[in-house]
Amino acid sequence: MSDYLATGFTGCDRAADPDVFVRCLRYLAAAPGMRAIKDESLAWLGLVPGDAALDLGCGLGGEAAAMAVRVAPSGLAVGLDASRVMLARAAADAGKTAVRPVFVAGDGAYLPFAGGVFAGCRVERTLQHVPVPGAVLAEMARVTRPGGAVVAVEPDWGAFVVDSSHTAVARRLAEFWCDSFRCGWIGRGLGRLLAEAGLEEIEVVGRSLTLRQLAAAEAVYSLSDTADRAVAAGALPQGAAGSFLAELRRRDAAGTFFSSLTFFLARGRKLRT
Ligand SMILES: C[S@@+](CC[C@H](N)C(=O)[O-])C[C@H]1O[C@@H](n2cnc3c(N)ncnc32)[C@H](O)[C@@H]1O
């Protein structure tokens, strides 16, 4: 299985180096702009003590842990993920604190829960990797109780920009990266997909994450790896990719590197049974 960030999250357990994926998640979880997006999506769930809540594709479990605090002392937060590597790290991070989530292995398209049990279900940066996002959202709608909320947070890789004077190369690289995802345009479709899953009172907002250091952008957007892959695939000439990357390094040294990605937060409510 590939260690490429655009494709490897569908099978982290089979990666040559699962730490590539763990590092990416830790980097983003610590980025101030991303923290604000995560916190807004947690607030959108409207959880109160005693609720049951699900974070699907929980990764390292940070948001499942935050949900556990919101529903304590009598509620239950569940973090579900397809990767046993991620779940092991999540359980280790949660430690032995009194308020912690329960972690469950599973596929978001076939949730191992009865219908109508969760007051709130959340998914972040996972629908971009699955073959049929609508099937996962339909499952989230099924396990949400009437009156409960389904919240999704996904990027739209068509809204990823890097400041460069090599406009044609930057455009081609962004397109190559976007098209490497199973669902690179998932962000713009979230509201429609929630409605198609039978949810109502749909709200969608866009939030951008700016990264102004090349090291951060490399950790989460794989710029050099993507350039190599685009060259190997014949999508870019070698020299053009080299000049593009060299300019990014110069700008980074001068403190003027700039990249931005738009995330969309979407919420739907289950009104009918
Ligand atoms: C980009 S990570 C995001 C993790 C976490 N939501 C976060 O915000 O840090 C995507 C996660 O989805 C998980 N995943 C991928 N396909 C899945 C599926 N079909 N069902 C459940 N989890 C899945 C991966 O193992 C990974 O932990």
PDB file of C-alpha atoms and ligand atoms in Angstrom:
ATOM      1  CA  MET A   1       0.000   0.000   0.000  1.00  0.00           C
ATOM      2  CA  SER A   2       1.250   3.486  -0.870  1.00  0.00           C
ATOM      3  CA  ASP A   3       2.509   6.028   1.672  1.00  0.00           C
ATOM      4  CA  TYR A   4       1.078   8.826  -0.495  1.00  0.00           C
ATOM      5  CA  LEU A   5      -1.164  11.039   1.642  1.00  0.00           C
ATOM      6  CA  ALA A   6      -3.790  11.450  -1.096  1.00  0.00           C
ATOM      7  CA  THR A   7      -4.446   7.709  -1.365  1.00  0.00           C
ATOM      8  CA  GLY A   8      -2.947   5.902   1.653  1.00  0.00           C
ATOM      9  CA  PHE A   9      -5.572   6.822   4.279  1.00  0.00           C
ATOM     10  CA  THR A  10      -7.772   4.086   2.818  1.00  0.00           C
ATOM     11  CA  GLY A  11      -5.320   1.503   4.171  1.00  0.00           C
ATOM     12  CA  CYS A  12      -2.950   2.979   6.765  1.00  0.00           C
ATOM     13  CA  ASP A  13      -2.445  -0.473   8.321  1.00  0.00           C
ATOM     14  CA  ARG A  14      -0.828  -1.742   5.110  1.00  0.00           C
ATOM     15  CA  ALA A  15       1.469   1.286   4.659  1.00  0.00           C
ATOM     16  CA  ALA A  16       5.228   0.758   4.609  1.00  0.00           C
ATOM     17  CA  ASP A  17       5.453   3.555   7.214  1.00  0.00           C
ATOM     18  CA  PRO A  18       2.141   4.284   9.013  1.00  0.00           C
ATOM     19  CA  ASP A  19       3.902   7.125  10.858  1.00  0.00           C
ATOM     20  CA  VAL A  20       3.644   9.237   7.675  1.00  0.00           C
ATOM     21  CA  PHE A  21      -0.127   9.324   8.248  1.00  0.00           C
ATOM     22  CA  VAL A  22       0.134   9.762  12.007  1.00  0.00           C
ATOM     23  CA  ARG A  23       2.507  12.742  11.516  1.00  0.00           C
ATOM     24  CA  CYS A  24       0.097  14.365   9.046  1.00  0.00           C
ATOM     25  CA  LEU A  25      -2.793  14.096  11.520  1.00  0.00           C
ATOM     26  CA  ARG A  26      -0.708  15.417  14.428  1.00  0.00           C
ATOM     27  CA  TYR A  27       0.534  18.353  12.327  1.00  0.00           C
ATOM     28  CA  LEU A  28      -2.974  19.375  11.325  1.00  0.00           C
ATOM     29  CA  ALA A  29      -4.437  18.859  14.809  1.00  0.00           C
ATOM     30  CA  ALA A  30      -1.855  21.333  16.139  1.00  0.00           C
ATOM     31  CA  ALA A  31      -2.294  23.955  13.371  1.00  0.00           C
ATOM     32  CA  PRO A  32      -4.176  26.936  14.908  1.00  0.00           C
ATOM     33  CA  GLY A  33      -6.447  27.417  11.871  1.00  0.00           C
ATOM     34  CA  MET A  34      -7.413  23.743  11.861  1.00  0.00           C
ATOM     35  CA  ARG A  35      -8.073  23.781  15.604  1.00  0.00           C
ATOM     36  CA  ALA A  36     -10.651  26.542  15.060  1.00  0.00           C
ATOM     37  CA  ILE A  37     -12.383  24.494  12.320  1.00  0.00           C
ATOM     38  CA  LYS A  38     -12.448  21.386  14.535  1.00  0.00           C
ATOM     39  CA  ASP A  39     -13.830  23.344  17.516  1.00  0.00           C
ATOM     40  CA  GLU A  40     -16.560  24.928  15.383  1.00  0.00           C
ATOM     41  CA  SER A  41     -17.642  21.504  14.100  1.00  0.00           C
ATOM     42  CA  LEU A  42     -17.734  20.117  17.662  1.00  0.00           C
ATOM     43  CA  ALA A  43     -19.921  23.050  18.773  1.00  0.00           C
ATOM     44  CA  TRP A  44     -22.280  22.389  15.827  1.00  0.00           C
ATOM     45  CA  LEU A  45     -23.108  18.962  17.290  1.00  0.00           C
ATOM     46  CA  GLY A  46     -24.815  20.662  20.265  1.00  0.00           C
ATOM     47  CA  LEU A  47     -23.915  17.794  22.599  1.00  0.00           C
ATOM     48  CA  VAL A  48     -24.997  17.901  26.243  1.00  0.00           C
ATOM     49  CA  PRO A  49     -24.143  15.676  29.232  1.00  0.00           C
ATOM     50  CA  GLY A  50     -25.756  12.264  28.920  1.00  0.00           C
ATOM     51  CA  ASP A  51     -25.709  12.173  25.101  1.00  0.00           C
ATOM     52  CA  ALA A  52     -24.245   9.388  22.984  1.00  0.00           C
ATOM     53  CA  ALA A  53     -22.014  10.671  20.166  1.00  0.00           C
ATOM     54  CA  LEU A  54     -19.975   9.215  17.311  1.00  0.00           C
ATOM     55  CA  ASP A  55     -16.805  10.454  15.579  1.00  0.00           C
ATOM     56  CA  LEU A  56     -16.472   8.425  12.371  1.00  0.00           C
ATOM     57  CA  GLY A  57     -12.968   8.095  10.929  1.00  0.00           C
ATOM     58  CA  CYS A  58     -11.658   9.287  14.299  1.00  0.00           C
ATOM     59  CA  GLY A  59      -7.961   8.886  13.469  1.00  0.00           C
ATOM     60  CA  LEU A  60      -5.923   9.657  16.584  1.00  0.00           C
ATOM     61  CA  GLY A  61      -9.111  10.253  18.577  1.00  0.00           C
ATOM     62  CA  GLY A  62      -8.629  13.886  19.639  1.00  0.00           C
ATOM     63  CA  GLU A  63     -12.150  14.950  18.657  1.00  0.00           C
ATOM     64  CA  ALA A  64     -13.728  11.768  20.099  1.00  0.00           C
ATOM     65  CA  ALA A  65     -11.968  12.681  23.373  1.00  0.00           C
ATOM     66  CA  ALA A  66     -13.381  16.234  23.191  1.00  0.00           C
ATOM     67  CA  MET A  67     -16.846  14.761  22.592  1.00  0.00           C
ATOM     68  CA  ALA A  68     -16.411  12.470  25.638  1.00  0.00           C
ATOM     69  CA  VAL A  69     -15.803  15.553  27.807  1.00  0.00           C
ATOM     70  CA  ARG A  70     -18.938  17.259  26.443  1.00  0.00           C
ATOM     71  CA  VAL A  71     -21.232  14.284  27.190  1.00  0.00           C
ATOM     72  CA  ALA A  72     -19.687  13.380  30.599  1.00  0.00           C
ATOM     73  CA  PRO A  73     -20.398  12.132  33.171  1.00  0.00           C
ATOM     74  CA  SER A  74     -23.262   9.903  32.052  1.00  0.00           C
ATOM     75  CA  GLY A  75     -22.903  10.020  28.248  1.00  0.00           C
ATOM     76  CA  LEU A  76     -20.840   7.983  25.807  1.00  0.00           C
ATOM     77  CA  ALA A  77     -18.532   9.055  22.977  1.00  0.00           C
ATOM     78  CA  VAL A  78     -17.472   6.496  20.371  1.00  0.00           C
ATOM     79  CA  GLY A  79     -14.532   6.885  17.979  1.00  0.00           C
ATOM     80  CA  LEU A  80     -14.750   4.548  14.980  1.00  0.00           C
ATOM     81  CA  ASP A  81     -11.971   3.984  12.454  1.00  0.00           C
ATOM     82  CA  ALA A  82     -11.058   1.422   9.805  1.00  0.00           C
ATOM     83  CA  SER A  83      -7.385   1.437  10.862  1.00  0.00           C
ATOM     84  CA  ARG A  84      -6.151  -0.583  13.839  1.00  0.00           C
ATOM     85  CA  VAL A  85      -2.896   1.437  13.820  1.00  0.00           C
ATOM     86  CA  MET A  86      -4.887   4.666  14.281  1.00  0.00           C
ATOM     87  CA  LEU A  87      -7.109   3.114  16.956  1.00  0.00           C
ATOM     88  CA  ALA A  88      -4.085   1.856  18.921  1.00  0.00           C
ATOM     89  CA  ARG A  89      -2.555   5.371  18.871  1.00  0.00           C
ATOM     90  CA  ALA A  90      -5.942   6.883  19.800  1.00  0.00           C
ATOM     91  CA  ALA A  91      -6.319   4.557  22.791  1.00  0.00           C
ATOM     92  CA  ALA A  92      -2.745   5.332  23.900  1.00  0.00           C
ATOM     93  CA  ASP A  93      -3.361   9.105  23.598  1.00  0.00           C
ATOM     94  CA  ALA A  94      -6.626   8.836  25.570  1.00  0.00           C
ATOM     95  CA  GLY A  95      -4.694   7.040  28.321  1.00  0.00           C
ATOM     96  CA  LYS A  96      -6.480   6.064  31.468  1.00  0.00           C
ATOM     97  CA  THR A  97      -8.343   9.308  32.171  1.00  0.00           C
ATOM     98  CA  ALA A  98     -11.780   8.890  33.735  1.00  0.00           C
ATOM     99  CA  VAL A  99     -13.525  10.618  30.799  1.00  0.00           C
ATOM    100  CA  ARG A 100     -12.476   8.952  27.576  1.00  0.00           C
ATOM    101  CA  PRO A 101     -14.137   7.617  24.453  1.00  0.00           C
ATOM    102  CA  VAL A 102     -14.696   4.014  23.469  1.00  0.00           C
ATOM    103  CA  PHE A 103     -12.797   3.119  20.282  1.00  0.00           C
ATOM    104  CA  VAL A 104     -14.308   0.708  17.760  1.00  0.00           C
ATOM    105  CA  ALA A 105     -12.892  -0.762  14.532  1.00  0.00           C
ATOM    106  CA  GLY A 106     -15.228  -0.599  11.563  1.00  0.00           C
ATOM    107  CA  ASP A 107     -16.086   0.624   8.088  1.00  0.00           C
ATOM    108  CA  GLY A 108     -18.122   3.821   7.962  1.00  0.00           C
ATOM    109  CA  ALA A 109     -20.303   2.359   5.225  1.00  0.00           C
ATOM    110  CA  TYR A 110     -21.448  -0.495   7.527  1.00  0.00           C
ATOM    111  CA  LEU A 111     -21.757   0.936  11.039  1.00  0.00           C
ATOM    112  CA  PRO A 112     -22.028  -1.714  13.786  1.00  0.00           C
ATOM    113  CA  PHE A 113     -24.714   0.207  15.716  1.00  0.00           C
ATOM    114  CA  ALA A 114     -28.501   0.051  16.020  1.00  0.00           C
ATOM    115  CA  GLY A 115     -30.550   2.827  14.403  1.00  0.00           C
ATOM    116  CA  GLY A 116     -31.279   6.084  16.238  1.00  0.00           C
ATOM    117  CA  VAL A 117     -28.784   5.693  19.092  1.00  0.00           C
ATOM    118  CA  PHE A 118     -26.579   8.821  18.724  1.00  0.00           C
ATOM    119  CA  ALA A 119     -27.534  12.423  19.526  1.00  0.00           C
ATOM    120  CA  GLY A 120     -24.726  13.602  17.235  1.00  0.00           C
ATOM    121  CA  CYS A 121     -22.498  12.038  14.586  1.00  0.00           C
ATOM    122  CA  ARG A 122     -19.407  13.740  13.171  1.00  0.00           C
ATOM    123  CA  VAL A 123     -16.971  12.956  10.348  1.00  0.00           C
ATOM    124  CA  GLU A 124     -13.820  14.898   9.414  1.00  0.00           C
ATOM    125  CA  ARG A 125     -11.502  14.493   6.400  1.00  0.00           C
ATOM    126  CA  THR A 126     -12.620  10.891   5.896  1.00  0.00           C
ATOM    127  CA  LEU A 127     -15.329  11.166   3.216  1.00  0.00           C
ATOM    128  CA  GLN A 128     -12.623  12.415   0.809  1.00  0.00           C
ATOM    129  CA  HIS A 129     -11.045   8.932   1.029  1.00  0.00           C
ATOM    130  CA  VAL A 130     -14.060   6.588   0.776  1.00  0.00           C
ATOM    131  CA  PRO A 131     -15.447   5.157  -2.473  1.00  0.00           C
ATOM    132  CA  VAL A 132     -19.084   6.161  -1.821  1.00  0.00           C
ATOM    133  CA  PRO A 133     -19.420   9.103   0.628  1.00  0.00           C
ATOM    134  CA  GLY A 134     -23.225   8.983   0.323  1.00  0.00           C
ATOM    135  CA  ALA A 135     -23.247   5.446   1.757  1.00  0.00           C
ATOM    136  CA  VAL A 136     -21.303   6.628   4.834  1.00  0.00           C
ATOM    137  CA  LEU A 137     -23.610   9.640   5.348  1.00  0.00           C
ATOM    138  CA  ALA A 138     -26.669   7.376   4.965  1.00  0.00           C
ATOM    139  CA  GLU A 139     -25.272   5.188   7.750  1.00  0.00           C
ATOM    140  CA  MET A 140     -24.625   8.254   9.918  1.00  0.00           C
ATOM    141  CA  ALA A 141     -28.214   9.387   9.341  1.00  0.00           C
ATOM    142  CA  ARG A 142     -29.494   5.910  10.229  1.00  0.00           C
ATOM    143  CA  VAL A 143     -27.686   5.747  13.602  1.00  0.00           C
ATOM    144  CA  THR A 144     -28.651   9.346  14.556  1.00  0.00           C
ATOM    145  CA  ARG A 145     -31.742   9.747  16.726  1.00  0.00           C
ATOM    146  CA  PRO A 146     -34.643  11.986  15.613  1.00  0.00           C
ATOM    147  CA  GLY A 147     -33.684  15.584  16.416  1.00  0.00           C
ATOM    148  CA  GLY A 148     -29.979  14.707  16.337  1.00  0.00           C
ATOM    149  CA  ALA A 149     -27.275  16.261  14.139  1.00  0.00           C
ATOM    150  CA  VAL A 150     -24.877  14.921  11.525  1.00  0.00           C
ATOM    151  CA  VAL A 151     -21.802  17.157  11.040  1.00  0.00           C
ATOM    152  CA  ALA A 152     -19.229  16.735   8.264  1.00  0.00           C
ATOM    153  CA  VAL A 153     -15.934  18.623   7.772  1.00  0.00           C
ATOM    154  CA  GLU A 154     -14.116  18.054   4.487  1.00  0.00           C
ATOM    155  CA  PRO A 155     -11.691  19.971   2.294  1.00  0.00           C
ATOM    156  CA  ASP A 156     -12.329  20.756  -1.343  1.00  0.00           C
ATOM    157  CA  TRP A 157      -9.068  20.198  -3.218  1.00  0.00           C
ATOM    158  CA  GLY A 158     -10.347  22.311  -6.090  1.00  0.00           C
ATOM    159  CA  ALA A 159      -9.949  25.203  -3.636  1.00  0.00           C
ATOM    160  CA  PHE A 160      -6.294  24.562  -2.772  1.00  0.00           C
ATOM    161  CA  VAL A 161      -3.868  27.329  -3.759  1.00  0.00           C
ATOM    162  CA  VAL A 162      -0.118  27.837  -3.507  1.00  0.00           C
ATOM    163  CA  ASP A 163       1.431  31.221  -4.331  1.00  0.00           C
ATOM    164  CA  SER A 164       3.865  30.695  -7.226  1.00  0.00           C
ATOM    165  CA  SER A 165       5.098  32.544 -10.291  1.00  0.00           C
ATOM    166  CA  HIS A 166       5.011  29.136 -12.113  1.00  0.00           C
ATOM    167  CA  THR A 167       1.256  29.325 -12.651  1.00  0.00           C
ATOM    168  CA  ALA A 168       0.924  26.470 -15.155  1.00  0.00           C
ATOM    169  CA  VAL A 169       2.971  24.091 -12.964  1.00  0.00           C
ATOM    170  CA  ALA A 170       1.108  25.097  -9.786  1.00  0.00           C
ATOM    171  CA  ARG A 171      -2.213  24.541 -11.576  1.00  0.00           C
ATOM    172  CA  ARG A 172      -1.189  21.123 -12.911  1.00  0.00           C
ATOM    173  CA  LEU A 173       0.223  19.980  -9.563  1.00  0.00           C
ATOM    174  CA  ALA A 174      -2.911  21.037  -7.691  1.00  0.00           C
ATOM    175  CA  GLU A 175      -5.020  19.171 -10.252  1.00  0.00           C
ATOM    176  CA  PHE A 176      -2.846  16.038 -10.047  1.00  0.00           C
ATOM    177  CA  TRP A 177      -3.067  16.056  -6.219  1.00  0.00           C
ATOM    178  CA  CYS A 178      -6.850  16.673  -6.273  1.00  0.00           C
ATOM    179  CA  ASP A 179      -7.483  13.893  -8.773  1.00  0.00           C
ATOM    180  CA  SER A 180      -5.411  11.434  -6.704  1.00  0.00           C
ATOM    181  CA  PHE A 181      -8.105  11.470  -3.991  1.00  0.00           C
ATOM    182  CA  ARG A 182     -11.133   9.246  -4.308  1.00  0.00           C
ATOM    183  CA  CYS A 183     -13.339  12.318  -3.799  1.00  0.00           C
ATOM    184  CA  GLY A 184     -11.190  15.435  -4.263  1.00  0.00           C
ATOM    185  CA  TRP A 185     -14.246  17.686  -4.700  1.00  0.00           C
ATOM    186  CA  ILE A 186     -16.131  16.338  -1.671  1.00  0.00           C
ATOM    187  CA  GLY A 187     -16.289  19.729   0.101  1.00  0.00           C
ATOM    188  CA  ARG A 188     -18.579  21.444  -2.403  1.00  0.00           C
ATOM    189  CA  GLY A 189     -21.010  18.480  -2.403  1.00  0.00           C
ATOM    190  CA  LEU A 190     -21.509  18.084   1.349  1.00  0.00           C
ATOM    191  CA  GLY A 191     -24.802  19.970   1.642  1.00  0.00           C
ATOM    192  CA  ARG A 192     -26.330  18.045  -1.268  1.00  0.00           C
ATOM    193  CA  LEU A 193     -25.089  14.702   0.110  1.00  0.00           C
ATOM    194  CA  LEU A 194     -26.594  15.412   3.549  1.00  0.00           C
ATOM    195  CA  ALA A 195     -29.920  16.212   1.888  1.00  0.00           C
ATOM    196  CA  GLU A 196     -29.703  13.014  -0.200  1.00  0.00           C
ATOM    197  CA  ALA A 197     -29.141  11.093   3.066  1.00  0.00           C
ATOM    198  CA  GLY A 198     -32.575  12.317   4.204  1.00  0.00           C
ATOM    199  CA  LEU A 199     -31.337  15.038   6.565  1.00  0.00           C
ATOM    200  CA  GLU A 200     -32.980  18.444   6.854  1.00  0.00           C
ATOM    201  CA  GLU A 201     -32.199  22.008   8.026  1.00  0.00           C
ATOM    202  CA  ILE A 202     -28.920  21.819   6.065  1.00  0.00           C
ATOM    203  CA  GLU A 203     -26.263  24.462   6.774  1.00  0.00           C
ATOM    204  CA  VAL A 204     -22.883  24.782   5.028  1.00  0.00           C
ATOM    205  CA  VAL A 205     -20.044  27.246   5.683  1.00  0.00           C
ATOM    206  CA  GLY A 206     -16.549  27.549   4.181  1.00  0.00           C
ATOM    207  CA  ARG A 207     -13.437  28.101   6.290  1.00  0.00           C
ATOM    208  CA  SER A 208      -9.923  28.449   4.971  1.00  0.00           C
ATOM    209  CA  LEU A 209      -6.738  27.062   6.447  1.00  0.00           C
ATOM    210  CA  THR A 210      -3.608  29.011   5.564  1.00  0.00           C
ATOM    211  CA  LEU A 211      -0.206  27.406   6.007  1.00  0.00           C
ATOM    212  CA  ARG A 212       2.709  29.833   5.659  1.00  0.00           C
ATOM    213  CA  GLN A 213       5.611  27.455   6.203  1.00  0.00           C
ATOM    214  CA  LEU A 214       6.805  25.025   3.566  1.00  0.00           C
ATOM    215  CA  ALA A 215       7.570  22.296   6.147  1.00  0.00           C
ATOM    216  CA  ALA A 216       3.940  22.360   7.302  1.00  0.00           C
ATOM    217  CA  ALA A 217       2.645  22.247   3.725  1.00  0.00           C
ATOM    218  CA  GLU A 218       4.963  19.331   2.918  1.00  0.00           C
ATOM    219  CA  ALA A 219       3.704  17.399   5.962  1.00  0.00           C
ATOM    220  CA  VAL A 220       0.057  17.705   4.977  1.00  0.00           C
ATOM    221  CA  TYR A 221       0.007  18.364   1.212  1.00  0.00           C
ATOM    222  CA  SER A 222       3.029  16.275   0.072  1.00  0.00           C
ATOM    223  CA  LEU A 223       4.168  18.958  -2.405  1.00  0.00           C
ATOM    224  CA  SER A 224       7.531  17.365  -3.329  1.00  0.00           C
ATOM    225  CA  ASP A 225       6.112  13.840  -3.425  1.00  0.00           C
ATOM    226  CA  THR A 226       3.269  15.074  -5.652  1.00  0.00           C
ATOM    227  CA  ALA A 227       5.750  16.797  -7.981  1.00  0.00           C
ATOM    228  CA  ASP A 228       7.748  13.526  -8.286  1.00  0.00           C
ATOM    229  CA  ARG A 229       4.592  11.541  -8.985  1.00  0.00           C
ATOM    230  CA  ALA A 230       3.343  14.070 -11.539  1.00  0.00           C
ATOM    231  CA  VAL A 231       6.701  13.877 -13.340  1.00  0.00           C
ATOM    232  CA  ALA A 232       6.644  10.046 -13.257  1.00  0.00           C
ATOM    233  CA  ALA A 233       3.086  10.071 -14.642  1.00  0.00           C
ATOM    234  CA  GLY A 234       4.118  12.403 -17.458  1.00  0.00           C
ATOM    235  CA  ALA A 235       1.879  15.204 -16.182  1.00  0.00           C
ATOM    236  CA  LEU A 236       4.854  17.575 -15.645  1.00  0.00           C
ATOM    237  CA  PRO A 237       8.347  17.968 -17.145  1.00  0.00           C
ATOM    238  CA  GLN A 238      11.132  17.285 -14.595  1.00  0.00           C
ATOM    239  CA  GLY A 239      12.734  20.725 -14.955  1.00  0.00           C
ATOM    240  CA  ALA A 240       9.452  22.577 -14.460  1.00  0.00           C
ATOM    241  CA  ALA A 241       8.749  20.719 -11.213  1.00  0.00           C
ATOM    242  CA  GLY A 242      12.283  21.456  -9.971  1.00  0.00           C
ATOM    243  CA  SER A 243      11.998  25.195 -10.678  1.00  0.00           C
ATOM    244  CA  PHE A 244       8.585  25.330  -8.989  1.00  0.00           C
ATOM    245  CA  LEU A 245       9.891  23.642  -5.815  1.00  0.00           C
ATOM    246  CA  ALA A 246      13.083  25.733  -5.769  1.00  0.00           C
ATOM    247  CA  GLU A 247      11.002  28.920  -5.819  1.00  0.00           C
ATOM    248  CA  LEU A 248       8.864  27.643  -2.921  1.00  0.00           C
ATOM    249  CA  ARG A 249      12.035  26.979  -0.909  1.00  0.00           C
ATOM    250  CA  ARG A 250      13.357  30.487  -1.670  1.00  0.00           C
ATOM    251  CA  ARG A 251      10.076  32.070  -0.654  1.00  0.00           C
ATOM    252  CA  ASP A 252       9.970  29.970   2.513  1.00  0.00           C
ATOM    253  CA  ALA A 253      13.475  31.169   3.440  1.00  0.00           C
ATOM    254  CA  ALA A 254      12.278  34.749   2.858  1.00  0.00           C
ATOM    255  CA  GLY A 255       9.172  34.155   4.998  1.00  0.00           C
ATOM    256  CA  THR A 256       6.762  34.671   2.075  1.00  0.00           C
ATOM    257  CA  PHE A 257       5.562  31.096   1.383  1.00  0.00           C
ATOM    258  CA  PHE A 258       1.747  30.997   1.217  1.00  0.00           C
ATOM    259  CA  SER A 259      -0.789  28.184   0.773  1.00  0.00           C
ATOM    260  CA  SER A 260      -4.493  27.995   1.487  1.00  0.00           C
ATOM    261  CA  LEU A 261      -7.130  25.257   1.481  1.00  0.00           C
ATOM    262  CA  THR A 262     -10.883  25.730   1.879  1.00  0.00           C
ATOM    263  CA  PHE A 263     -12.732  23.359   4.190  1.00  0.00           C
ATOM    264  CA  PHE A 264     -16.516  23.100   4.271  1.00  0.00           C
ATOM    265  CA  LEU A 265     -18.461  22.408   7.471  1.00  0.00           C
ATOM    266  CA  ALA A 266     -21.919  21.000   6.877  1.00  0.00           C
ATOM    267  CA  ARG A 267     -24.692  20.047   9.275  1.00  0.00           C
ATOM    268  CA  GLY A 268     -27.985  18.281   8.732  1.00  0.00           C
ATOM    269  CA  ARG A 269     -30.644  17.335  11.254  1.00  0.00           C
ATOM    270  CA  LYS A 270     -32.646  14.131  11.384  1.00  0.00           C
ATOM    271  CA  LEU A 271     -36.233  15.255  11.767  1.00  0.00           C
ATOM    272  CA  ARG A 272     -38.082  12.108  10.698  1.00  0.00           C
ATOM    273  CA  THR A 273     -37.609   8.533  11.887  1.00  0.00           C
TER     274      THR A 273
HETATM  275  C1  LIG B   1      -7.407  12.030   7.089  1.00  0.00           C
HETATM  276  S1  LIG B   1      -7.755  10.945   8.399  1.00  0.00           S
HETATM  277  C2  LIG B   1      -8.750  12.002   9.467  1.00  0.00           C
HETATM  278  C3  LIG B   1      -8.758  11.533  10.888  1.00  0.00           C
HETATM  279  C4  LIG B   1      -9.514  12.424  11.882  1.00  0.00           C
HETATM  280  N1  LIG B   1     -10.916  12.556  11.520  1.00  0.00           N
HETATM  281  C5  LIG B   1      -8.876  13.780  12.021  1.00  0.00           C
HETATM  282  O1  LIG B   1      -9.550  14.764  11.725  1.00  0.00           O
HETATM  283  O2  LIG B   1      -7.717  13.875  12.422  1.00  0.00           O
HETATM  284  C6  LIG B   1      -8.937   9.799   7.737  1.00  0.00           C
HETATM  285  C7  LIG B   1      -9.272   8.670   8.702  1.00  0.00           C
HETATM  286  O3  LIG B   1     -10.333   7.889   8.139  1.00  0.00           O
HETATM  287  C8  LIG B   1     -10.072   6.522   8.349  1.00  0.00           C
HETATM  288  N2  LIG B   1     -10.836   5.785   7.326  1.00  0.00           N
HETATM  289  C9  LIG B   1     -10.568   5.670   6.009  1.00  0.00           C
HETATM  290  N3  LIG B   1     -11.540   4.959   5.390  1.00  0.00           N
HETATM  291  C10 LIG B   1     -12.453   4.631   6.360  1.00  0.00           C
HETATM  292  C11 LIG B   1     -13.674   3.913   6.366  1.00  0.00           C
HETATM  293  N4  LIG B   1     -14.181   3.369   5.249  1.00  0.00           N
HETATM  294  N5  LIG B   1     -14.343   3.771   7.531  1.00  0.00           N
HETATM  295  C12 LIG B   1     -13.849   4.297   8.683  1.00  0.00           C
HETATM  296  N6  LIG B   1     -12.693   4.982   8.735  1.00  0.00           N
HETATM  297  C13 LIG B   1     -12.001   5.156   7.599  1.00  0.00           C
HETATM  298  C14 LIG B   1      -8.555   6.423   8.252  1.00  0.00           C
HETATM  299  O4  LIG B   1      -8.056   5.254   8.850  1.00  0.00           O
HETATM  300  C15 LIG B   1      -8.110   7.714   8.953  1.00  0.00           C
HETATM  301  O5  LIG B   1      -7.948   7.523  10.340  1.00  0.00           O
END
